[in-house]
PDB file of N, CA and C in Angstrom:
ATOM      1  N   MET R   1       2.448  10.165  -5.965  1.00  0.00           N
ATOM      2  CA  MET R   1       1.665   8.925  -6.330  1.00  0.00           C
ATOM      3  C   MET R   1       0.586   8.770  -5.341  1.00  0.00           C
ATOM      4  N   LYS R   2      -0.632   8.516  -5.792  1.00  0.00           N
ATOM      5  CA  LYS R   2      -1.847   8.370  -4.969  1.00  0.00           C
ATOM      6  C   LYS R   2      -2.104   6.852  -4.770  1.00  0.00           C
ATOM      7  N   GLY R   3      -2.723   6.493  -3.657  1.00  0.00           N
ATOM      8  CA  GLY R   3      -3.065   5.103  -3.416  1.00  0.00           C
ATOM      9  C   GLY R   3      -4.419   5.066  -2.698  1.00  0.00           C
ATOM     10  N   SER R   4      -5.037   3.886  -2.663  1.00  0.00           N
ATOM     11  CA  SER R   4      -6.311   3.629  -2.038  1.00  0.00           C
ATOM     12  C   SER R   4      -6.290   2.221  -1.441  1.00  0.00           C
ATOM     13  N   VAL R   5      -6.802   2.028  -0.214  1.00  0.00           N
ATOM     14  CA  VAL R   5      -6.962   0.760   0.376  1.00  0.00           C
ATOM     15  C   VAL R   5      -8.412   0.388   0.465  1.00  0.00           C
ATOM     16  N   ASP R   6      -8.725  -0.760  -0.040  1.00  0.00           N
ATOM     17  CA  ASP R   6     -10.159  -1.230   0.130  1.00  0.00           C
ATOM     18  C   ASP R   6     -10.092  -1.984   1.470  1.00  0.00           C
ATOM     19  N   GLU R   7     -10.692  -1.326   2.491  1.00  0.00           N
ATOM     20  CA  GLU R   7     -10.750  -1.817   3.828  1.00  0.00           C
ATOM     21  C   GLU R   7     -11.495  -3.086   3.943  1.00  0.00           C
ATOM     22  N   GLY R   8     -12.459  -3.329   3.095  1.00  0.00           N
ATOM     23  CA  GLY R   8     -13.290  -4.494   3.101  1.00  0.00           C
ATOM     24  C   GLY R   8     -12.517  -5.680   2.549  1.00  0.00           C
ATOM     25  N   LEU R   9     -11.499  -5.548   1.833  1.00  0.00           N
ATOM     26  CA  LEU R   9     -10.707  -6.677   1.376  1.00  0.00           C
ATOM     27  C   LEU R   9      -9.591  -7.035   2.349  1.00  0.00           C
ATOM     28  N   CYS R  10      -9.034  -6.035   3.010  1.00  0.00           N
ATOM     29  CA  CYS R  10      -7.895  -6.318   3.831  1.00  0.00           C
ATOM     30  C   CYS R  10      -8.124  -7.304   4.909  1.00  0.00           C
ATOM     31  N   MET R  11      -7.375  -8.313   5.078  1.00  0.00           N
ATOM     32  CA  MET R  11      -7.581  -9.381   6.050  1.00  0.00           C
ATOM     33  C   MET R  11      -6.504  -9.245   7.218  1.00  0.00           C
ATOM     34  N   GLY R  12      -5.676  -8.256   7.158  1.00  0.00           N
ATOM     35  CA  GLY R  12      -4.830  -8.038   8.362  1.00  0.00           C
ATOM     36  C   GLY R  12      -3.507  -8.744   8.306  1.00  0.00           C
ATOM     37  N   HIS R  13      -3.031  -9.196   7.157  1.00  0.00           N
ATOM     38  CA  HIS R  13      -1.655  -9.840   7.051  1.00  0.00           C
ATOM     39  C   HIS R  13      -0.490  -8.909   7.448  1.00  0.00           C
ATOM     40  N   GLY R  14      -0.727  -7.637   7.131  1.00  0.00           N
ATOM     41  CA  GLY R  14       0.279  -6.631   7.488  1.00  0.00           C
ATOM     42  C   GLY R  14       1.632  -6.605   6.585  1.00  0.00           C
ATOM     43  N   MET R  15       1.532  -7.333   5.448  1.00  0.00           N
ATOM     44  CA  MET R  15       2.611  -7.361   4.541  1.00  0.00           C
ATOM     45  C   MET R  15       2.974  -6.036   4.050  1.00  0.00           C
ATOM     46  N   CYS R  16       1.985  -5.200   3.779  1.00  0.00           N
ATOM     47  CA  CYS R  16       2.250  -3.879   3.163  1.00  0.00           C
ATOM     48  C   CYS R  16       3.166  -3.047   4.198  1.00  0.00           C
ATOM     49  N   ALA R  17       2.789  -2.996   5.470  1.00  0.00           N
ATOM     50  CA  ALA R  17       3.515  -2.282   6.448  1.00  0.00           C
ATOM     51  C   ALA R  17       4.893  -2.877   6.719  1.00  0.00           C
ATOM     52  N   ALA R  18       4.954  -4.212   6.612  1.00  0.00           N
ATOM     53  CA  ALA R  18       6.283  -4.893   6.793  1.00  0.00           C
ATOM     54  C   ALA R  18       7.258  -4.484   5.760  1.00  0.00           C
ATOM     55  N   LEU R  19       6.831  -4.316   4.549  1.00  0.00           N
ATOM     56  CA  LEU R  19       7.736  -4.064   3.414  1.00  0.00           C
ATOM     57  C   LEU R  19       7.848  -2.527   3.198  1.00  0.00           C
ATOM     58  N   ALA R  20       6.955  -1.797   3.711  1.00  0.00           N
ATOM     59  CA  ALA R  20       6.973  -0.323   3.509  1.00  0.00           C
ATOM     60  C   ALA R  20       6.352   0.427   4.716  1.00  0.00           C
ATOM     61  N   PRO R  21       7.161   0.340   5.833  1.00  0.00           N
ATOM     62  CA  PRO R  21       6.543   0.902   7.064  1.00  0.00           C
ATOM     63  C   PRO R  21       6.483   2.496   7.010  1.00  0.00           C
ATOM     64  N   GLY R  22       7.177   3.159   6.151  1.00  0.00           N
ATOM     65  CA  GLY R  22       6.978   4.613   6.025  1.00  0.00           C
ATOM     66  C   GLY R  22       5.820   5.009   5.204  1.00  0.00           C
ATOM     67  N   VAL R  23       5.217   4.034   4.556  1.00  0.00           N
ATOM     68  CA  VAL R  23       4.151   4.274   3.629  1.00  0.00           C
ATOM     69  C   VAL R  23       2.811   3.850   4.180  1.00  0.00           C
ATOM     70  N   TYR R  24       2.764   2.544   4.685  1.00  0.00           N
ATOM     71  CA  TYR R  24       1.560   1.947   5.182  1.00  0.00           C
ATOM     72  C   TYR R  24       1.458   1.975   6.709  1.00  0.00           C
ATOM     73  N   GLU R  25       0.257   2.110   7.190  1.00  0.00           N
ATOM     74  CA  GLU R  25       0.023   2.024   8.611  1.00  0.00           C
ATOM     75  C   GLU R  25      -1.061   1.043   8.850  1.00  0.00           C
ATOM     76  N   VAL R  26      -0.883   0.188   9.790  1.00  0.00           N
ATOM     77  CA  VAL R  26      -1.911  -0.817  10.166  1.00  0.00           C
ATOM     78  C   VAL R  26      -2.356  -0.747  11.614  1.00  0.00           C
ATOM     79  N   SER R  27      -3.582  -1.192  11.872  1.00  0.00           N
ATOM     80  CA  SER R  27      -4.148  -1.038  13.217  1.00  0.00           C
ATOM     81  C   SER R  27      -3.435  -2.084  14.119  1.00  0.00           C
ATOM     82  N   GLU R  28      -3.879  -2.124  15.316  1.00  0.00           N
ATOM     83  CA  GLU R  28      -3.449  -3.117  16.319  1.00  0.00           C
ATOM     84  C   GLU R  28      -3.647  -4.517  15.853  1.00  0.00           C
ATOM     85  N   LEU R  29      -4.794  -4.617  15.051  1.00  0.00           N
ATOM     86  CA  LEU R  29      -5.198  -5.959  14.566  1.00  0.00           C
ATOM     87  C   LEU R  29      -4.404  -6.356  13.202  1.00  0.00           C
ATOM     88  N   GLY R  30      -3.629  -5.410  12.708  1.00  0.00           N
ATOM     89  CA  GLY R  30      -2.882  -5.597  11.521  1.00  0.00           C
ATOM     90  C   GLY R  30      -3.610  -5.190  10.212  1.00  0.00           C
ATOM     91  N   THR R  31      -4.827  -4.638  10.365  1.00  0.00           N
ATOM     92  CA  THR R  31      -5.538  -4.157   9.175  1.00  0.00           C
ATOM     93  C   THR R  31      -5.143  -2.865   8.738  1.00  0.00           C
ATOM     94  N   ASN R  32      -5.159  -2.582   7.498  1.00  0.00           N
ATOM     95  CA  ASN R  32      -4.845  -1.347   6.880  1.00  0.00           C
ATOM     96  C   ASN R  32      -6.290  -0.631   6.683  1.00  0.00           C
ATOM     97  N   GLU R  33      -6.323   0.522   7.327  1.00  0.00           N
ATOM     98  CA  GLU R  33      -7.541   1.299   7.251  1.00  0.00           C
ATOM     99  C   GLU R  33      -7.325   2.676   6.724  1.00  0.00           C
ATOM    100  N   MET R  34      -6.320   2.823   5.861  1.00  0.00           N
ATOM    101  CA  MET R  34      -5.878   4.142   5.381  1.00  0.00           C
ATOM    102  C   MET R  34      -6.867   4.749   4.387  1.00  0.00           C
ATOM    103  N   GLY R  35      -7.633   4.056   3.702  1.00  0.00           N
ATOM    104  CA  GLY R  35      -8.477   4.628   2.664  1.00  0.00           C
ATOM    105  C   GLY R  35      -7.745   5.250   1.545  1.00  0.00           C
ATOM    106  N   ASP R  36      -8.015   6.439   1.122  1.00  0.00           N
ATOM    107  CA  ASP R  36      -7.232   7.122   0.097  1.00  0.00           C
ATOM    108  C   ASP R  36      -6.070   7.774   0.800  1.00  0.00           C
ATOM    109  N   PHE R  37      -4.880   7.696   0.116  1.00  0.00           N
ATOM    110  CA  PHE R  37      -3.663   8.307   0.737  1.00  0.00           C
ATOM    111  C   PHE R  37      -2.714   8.751  -0.318  1.00  0.00           C
ATOM    112  N   GLU R  38      -1.746   9.558   0.091  1.00  0.00           N
ATOM    113  CA  GLU R  38      -0.659  10.047  -0.807  1.00  0.00           C
ATOM    114  C   GLU R  38       0.624   9.384  -0.365  1.00  0.00           C
ATOM    115  N   VAL R  39       1.389   8.784  -1.306  1.00  0.00           N
ATOM    116  CA  VAL R  39       2.589   8.124  -1.035  1.00  0.00           C
ATOM    117  C   VAL R  39       3.686   9.244  -0.828  1.00  0.00           C
ATOM    118  N   PRO R  40       4.447   9.163   0.242  1.00  0.00           N
ATOM    119  CA  PRO R  40       5.456  10.233   0.532  1.00  0.00           C
ATOM    120  C   PRO R  40       6.461  10.219  -0.635  1.00  0.00           C
ATOM    121  N   PRO R  41       6.921  11.448  -1.033  1.00  0.00           N
ATOM    122  CA  PRO R  41       7.912  11.532  -2.055  1.00  0.00           C
ATOM    123  C   PRO R  41       9.196  10.654  -1.768  1.00  0.00           C
ATOM    124  N   GLY R  42       9.558   9.926  -2.713  1.00  0.00           N
ATOM    125  CA  GLY R  42      10.801   9.037  -2.599  1.00  0.00           C
ATOM    126  C   GLY R  42      10.420   7.679  -2.160  1.00  0.00           C
ATOM    127  N   ALA R  43       9.188   7.417  -1.772  1.00  0.00           N
ATOM    128  CA  ALA R  43       8.788   6.100  -1.235  1.00  0.00           C
ATOM    129  C   ALA R  43       7.938   5.306  -2.227  1.00  0.00           C
ATOM    130  N   GLU R  44       8.001   5.730  -3.447  1.00  0.00           N
ATOM    131  CA  GLU R  44       7.172   5.070  -4.454  1.00  0.00           C
ATOM    132  C   GLU R  44       7.462   3.631  -4.648  1.00  0.00           C
ATOM    133  N   ALA R  45       8.774   3.292  -4.807  1.00  0.00           N
ATOM    134  CA  ALA R  45       9.152   1.896  -5.052  1.00  0.00           C
ATOM    135  C   ALA R  45       8.754   1.071  -3.867  1.00  0.00           C
ATOM    136  N   ALA R  46       8.946   1.464  -2.587  1.00  0.00           N
ATOM    137  CA  ALA R  46       8.500   0.807  -1.403  1.00  0.00           C
ATOM    138  C   ALA R  46       7.018   0.632  -1.414  1.00  0.00           C
ATOM    139  N   ALA R  47       6.321   1.603  -1.810  1.00  0.00           N
ATOM    140  CA  ALA R  47       4.849   1.528  -1.869  1.00  0.00           C
ATOM    141  C   ALA R  47       4.366   0.366  -2.856  1.00  0.00           C
ATOM    142  N   LEU R  48       5.091   0.364  -4.006  1.00  0.00           N
ATOM    143  CA  LEU R  48       4.754  -0.691  -4.932  1.00  0.00           C
ATOM    144  C   LEU R  48       5.034  -2.041  -4.422  1.00  0.00           C
ATOM    145  N   ARG R  49       6.162  -2.237  -3.715  1.00  0.00           N
ATOM    146  CA  ARG R  49       6.462  -3.534  -3.150  1.00  0.00           C
ATOM    147  C   ARG R  49       5.387  -3.919  -2.117  1.00  0.00           C
ATOM    148  N   GLY R  50       5.086  -3.007  -1.309  1.00  0.00           N
ATOM    149  CA  GLY R  50       4.116  -3.269  -0.195  1.00  0.00           C
ATOM    150  C   GLY R  50       2.746  -3.668  -0.816  1.00  0.00           C
ATOM    151  N   ALA R  51       2.340  -2.983  -1.897  1.00  0.00           N
ATOM    152  CA  ALA R  51       1.018  -3.205  -2.501  1.00  0.00           C
ATOM    153  C   ALA R  51       1.024  -4.579  -3.150  1.00  0.00           C
ATOM    154  N   ARG R  52       2.146  -4.894  -3.792  1.00  0.00           N
ATOM    155  CA  ARG R  52       2.175  -6.168  -4.559  1.00  0.00           C
ATOM    156  C   ARG R  52       2.263  -7.318  -3.582  1.00  0.00           C
ATOM    157  N   ALA R  53       2.647  -7.126  -2.388  1.00  0.00           N
ATOM    158  CA  ALA R  53       2.791  -8.222  -1.366  1.00  0.00           C
ATOM    159  C   ALA R  53       1.388  -8.534  -0.708  1.00  0.00           C
ATOM    160  N   CYS R  54       0.411  -7.647  -0.992  1.00  0.00           N
ATOM    161  CA  CYS R  54      -0.915  -7.894  -0.341  1.00  0.00           C
ATOM    162  C   CYS R  54      -1.663  -9.113  -0.965  1.00  0.00           C
ATOM    163  N   PRO R  55      -1.915 -10.117  -0.248  1.00  0.00           N
ATOM    164  CA  PRO R  55      -2.533 -11.349  -0.734  1.00  0.00           C
ATOM    165  C   PRO R  55      -3.877 -11.076  -1.347  1.00  0.00           C
ATOM    166  N   GLU R  56      -4.642 -10.106  -0.754  1.00  0.00           N
ATOM    167  CA  GLU R  56      -5.950  -9.785  -1.177  1.00  0.00           C
ATOM    168  C   GLU R  56      -6.072  -8.695  -2.267  1.00  0.00           C
ATOM    169  N   ARG R  57      -4.923  -8.148  -2.640  1.00  0.00           N
ATOM    170  CA  ARG R  57      -4.862  -7.049  -3.598  1.00  0.00           C
ATOM    171  C   ARG R  57      -5.742  -5.850  -3.118  1.00  0.00           C
ATOM    172  N   ALA R  58      -5.720  -5.615  -1.860  1.00  0.00           N
ATOM    173  CA  ALA R  58      -6.571  -4.518  -1.233  1.00  0.00           C
ATOM    174  C   ALA R  58      -6.051  -3.154  -1.555  1.00  0.00           C
ATOM    175  N   ILE R  59      -4.833  -3.044  -1.975  1.00  0.00           N
ATOM    176  CA  ILE R  59      -4.137  -1.754  -2.248  1.00  0.00           C
ATOM    177  C   ILE R  59      -4.064  -1.489  -3.751  1.00  0.00           C
ATOM    178  N   VAL R  60      -4.544  -0.349  -4.149  1.00  0.00           N
ATOM    179  CA  VAL R  60      -4.408   0.078  -5.545  1.00  0.00           C
ATOM    180  C   VAL R  60      -3.567   1.392  -5.521  1.00  0.00           C
ATOM    181  N   LEU R  61      -2.572   1.341  -6.424  1.00  0.00           N
ATOM    182  CA  LEU R  61      -1.739   2.560  -6.607  1.00  0.00           C
ATOM    183  C   LEU R  61      -1.857   3.104  -8.048  1.00  0.00           C
ATOM    184  N   ASP R  62      -1.774   4.429  -8.108  1.00  0.00           N
ATOM    185  CA  ASP R  62      -1.718   5.062  -9.418  1.00  0.00           C
ATOM    186  C   ASP R  62      -0.323   4.883  -9.971  1.00  0.00           C
ATOM    187  N   GLU R  63      -0.123   3.845 -10.813  1.00  0.00           N
ATOM    188  CA  GLU R  63       1.176   3.600 -11.368  1.00  0.00           C
ATOM    189  C   GLU R  63       1.411   4.309 -12.638  1.00  0.00           C
ATOM    190  N   ASN R  64       0.708   5.361 -12.975  1.00  0.00           N
ATOM    191  CA  ASN R  64       0.962   6.084 -14.271  1.00  0.00           C
ATOM    192  C   ASN R  64       2.250   6.779 -14.253  1.00  0.00           C
ATOM    193  N   GLU R  65       2.811   7.058 -13.134  1.00  0.00           N
ATOM    194  CA  GLU R  65       4.102   7.694 -12.970  1.00  0.00           C
ATOM    195  C   GLU R  65       5.101   6.573 -13.157  1.00  0.00           C
ATOM    196  N   ASN R  66       6.127   6.719 -14.019  1.00  0.00           N
ATOM    197  CA  ASN R  66       7.160   5.761 -14.223  1.00  0.00           C
ATOM    198  C   ASN R  66       7.967   5.563 -12.999  1.00  0.00           C
ATOM    199  N   VAL R  67       7.750   4.532 -12.278  1.00  0.00           N
ATOM    200  CA  VAL R  67       8.482   4.192 -11.060  1.00  0.00           C
ATOM    201  C   VAL R  67       9.058   2.769 -11.196  1.00  0.00           C
ATOM    202  N   SER R  68      10.335   2.596 -10.982  1.00  0.00           N
ATOM    203  CA  SER R  68      10.900   1.233 -11.154  1.00  0.00           C
ATOM    204  C   SER R  68      11.089   0.680  -9.737  1.00  0.00           C
ATOM    205  N   VAL R  69      10.812  -0.613  -9.567  1.00  0.00           N
ATOM    206  CA  VAL R  69      10.923  -1.350  -8.320  1.00  0.00           C
ATOM    207  C   VAL R  69      12.304  -1.929  -8.189  1.00  0.00           C
ATOM    208  N   ALA R  70      13.006  -1.478  -7.272  1.00  0.00           N
ATOM    209  CA  ALA R  70      14.360  -1.971  -7.092  1.00  0.00           C
ATOM    210  C   ALA R  70      14.406  -3.253  -6.273  1.00  0.00           C
TER     211      ALA R  70
END
């Protein structure tokens, strides 16, 4: 699964990294500056939870793969 972070939208809440620390990385200020990235195999559900927790919707994931969120 591929993802992208719009660094201009990220306000540094850090919710993505709090819910999916193996997927998302944030700076010391809490902002996600990953740009385009690949979700590690097996971490798709966590990636979706982290992306959906972003108040600014700064994270976009290619959800064309059938992944269920547990």
